[in-house]
Amino acid sequence: MEKEYLYLEISRNLAHLIRQQALQPGDRLPSVRMLCREHGISMNTAKRVFLELEGQSLIESRPQSGYFVSHQRHRTLPLPEISRPAPAFSEEEPVPLINKVYSHMGQPDLDLTLFSIGVPSEALLPVARLNKEMIKAMRSLSGSGTAYEPLPGNEKMRRAVARRSYTWGGHLQPDDIITTAGGMNALSFCMMATTKPGDTIAVESPVYHGILQLARSLGLRVMELPTHPQTGVDITALEKAIPDIHCCLLVSNFNTPLGSCMPDSHKKAVVELLAQHHIPLIEDDLYGDLYFGSSRPKCCKAFDKTGTVLWCSAISKTLAPGYRVGWVAPGIYKEQVLKLKLVHAISSSAITQEVVAGFLESGRYENHLRNMRQTLQANCQHYMAAIAEYFPAGTKVSRPQGGLTLWVELPGINTTDLYNVAIRQKISIAPGRIFTLQNQFENCMRLCMGLPWSEELKRKLKQLGKLAGMLQ
Amino acid sequence: MEKEYLYLEISRNLAHLIRQQALQPGDRLPSVRMLCREHGISMNTAKRVFLELEGQSLIESRPQSGYFVSHQRHRTLPLPEISRPAPAFSEEEPVPLINKVYSHMGQPDLDLTLFSIGVPSEALLPVARLNKEMIKAMRSLSGSGTAYEPLPGNEKMRRAVARRSYTWGGHLQPDDIITTAGGMNALSFCMMATTKPGDTIAVESPVYHGILQLARSLGLRVMELPTHPQTGVDITALEKAIPDIHCCLLVSNFNTPLGSCMPDSHKKAVVELLAQHHIPLIEDDLYGDLYFGSSRPKCCKAFDKTGTVLWCSAISKTLAPGYRVGWVAPGIYKEQVLKLKLVHAISSSAITQEVVAGFLESGRYENHLRNMRQTLQANCQHYMAAIAEYFPAGTKVSRPQGGLTLWVELPGINTTDLYNVAIRQKISIAPGRIFTLQNQFENCMRLCMGLPWSEELKRKLKQLGKLAGMLQ
């Protein structure tokens, strides 16, 4: 049996014993060493078992003493309701608030706890291995990356992305893919390729503010659609909107901020519905590789028969946000996207594309993803436990099955006020208002789970919960 | 006396002797070694003297024998006339032609001679030193460049760009500058920040096709202005256009394809004229560092009193096209450009920004530029000599005082046809038609001087001249 399954199997057995109260609250668990001997496993595998159980709040560690069955397990908080944006257009961009939140990006010297920015922290990234790959790339790439790449992008990179497409039910060829300077750049080209100023684009609600701002900056009207915190966009609402929209953009898998993931049947239905009305679907699959379950969810692109799905992704949430490496499979919009790339960019950053291509080709990416998913899943459990324990009664929280962010709904607490209070205590959150152009989500916030878990981080969540309570 | 001036002084003296026929055609020049002894200079300085004279076609080297006074000097070909685009709008983008020309970019395996693409070849770039700087950057940059930079961009980079602004009469502060993913990305943000669809933008004619396509992709109308091959845009024509335009974009120094450079008095007049009418000026200063003369030309931004000049530049033509490192000092449009960067890109490529910042800070950039300018100036002389010798009678050619490209006007020869014939012989040129939206420049072409000079390259120019003659 593979190591990965072994640790899951052992932790599942222990979890069963705890839930059946064969192991009672306060009982001591076997030591790491004992677990190794008993099951003939390595220290690392044994540690993973405890990490998994700790993540589920079933056990807790006591310094110098070992692991014990938890006295109290965290309550499962209720889910937020399906969103109900007004079926009207709105243009109220919360620009000053967004600027405030993003003014702290990329400045580690400020020593802030950035729950606000949706990126994995350095501790979750394979920095040393990327650096080794960089040394190789300087050798393998003609001119060490000083020259422009071919217009569609680095060949090796496009091959690697095409090859990986089987993981989500795709069957792409390298020629189907154009590289871009990160995920937003891919979305930007796709919106420009499929719309003209004055057109209407349909999106989920809440939705990443960058998507709203991008659409507005291109002169588009935005139709925000009701979205379920687990299954994503409401298909009936989308159907009703069809006569009014020219384009649709969905973050199909573990979107931010909600963390919802469209079931396969929804994906298929949406693709067919839009194709039937000749409406292009821009699919943002930035988080698909970060699933907590046993297999990667499919993409809408897997159900695309007419070439009208523009599938976008990047390694910004899994490998290196600062590398600016993304791509798009634009289907029948390939010529338009190629032209836009030539006109707005000429070339992506050649050297970082080569680094990522090497990383993908070597198989190191899959190993890295496996570790990262475990960490994020454990973080998710830790966050939910802390929120259940420290946040005001009546708090609701999303239950993402993947991705990087949690969506928290606070009972009657204005999260823009919370932002202003918390930032003074060096805690930054993303207030709900930035994820919509309408007046909604004022009592919601997004928390990034990409920070390394620690007692310190737990204290920060406690502090945040206390501040929220004071604003009630 | 500094080394740089010493070699110029010596070569000027020798050139004088040759022109006065004190040294006759066929006479042997002193050897490198002798020159060193006579003037007490280093081998490198002596070699530079000969390179300079060779570039002026005054001397020629004979293998194993040394340098001799040339028997024939190249004729000075006449300049192309000032351009006369129609004072009307036009929208005829020569897209298929542009796509054809750019389909060969970044593919060294094709073994083409790329006179077409306006970039310095790898041989002119300090690849090894950039690689060393890359190793340093991986250490100095937090997370080795995996994290996003602060929104305005790498701090070190912005400091270095601000510090260098004195070279062109600027006095920028780091806070005035926003980094971008290359030069076109800077222009793209500036156009979006200063215009809305339906607006009219004034540009030089001929002008880099990327600028035309960018403007069209943003829904702008384009007004092409008469432009002199040496002094740039015709100010009277610009004055007349004022009532019809909302924005102006000028490549002030050694623009491509013409190579013109606006005199200081023109720059000042244009800035004042536009400011008076509250029309923003996007200044593309991509080539300013590549002057052949004794000092760097100023920028329009140096005369900007109202903050309405958006000064854009990059290292794509001097250091590493594939790095995608550019920047803009957007004056009063700073907030708009910052927002556009957040929305369309989030961050530039962090690691390549750090590499370039290190290179600029260390002073290596100035050394590299000095070498590169000499090489380009010598290339320019070689190209002009070859064109005078091998191209059909009646050919006219620009006389750039800097930059990367030559503009050639052929007598009654369609350069799109020439492109089609030459590409079969593995020579790629940029036909004049791609540098306009109107039906003009059909008998012109742009040649990139950024290829390393060699007998082989000379043969290619000879071949090209022959093909042109056959199409007459």
Coordinates of C-alpha atoms in Angstrom, one line a residue, chain B residues 79-84 204-206 225-235 255 258-262 266:
Chain B
L79 CA 17.4 60.5 -46.7
P80 CA 13.7 59.4 -47.2
E81 CA 11.4 62.4 -47.4
I82 CA 9.2 63.5 -44.5
S83 CA 6.2 61.2 -44.4
R84 CA 2.9 62.5 -45.7
E204 CA 4.2 59.4 -35.6
S205 CA 4.1 57.9 -39.1
P206 CA 5.6 55.4 -39.7
L225 CA 1.2 62.6 -38.2
P226 CA 3.9 63.6 -40.8
T227 CA 7.3 62.7 -39.3
H228 CA 10.8 63.7 -40.4
P229 CA 13.4 60.9 -40.5
Q230 CA 15.7 62.9 -38.3
T231 CA 13.8 65.4 -36.2
G232 CA 10.6 63.4 -35.6
V233 CA 7.0 64.5 -35.6
D234 CA 6.0 67.6 -37.6
I235 CA 5.0 70.1 -34.9
N255 CA 12.1 55.7 -32.6
L258 CA 12.6 55.8 -38.6
G259 CA 15.3 56.3 -36.0
S260 CA 14.4 60.0 -35.6
C261 CA 15.2 61.9 -32.5
M262 CA 13.3 65.1 -31.6
H266 CA 10.9 70.3 -30.4

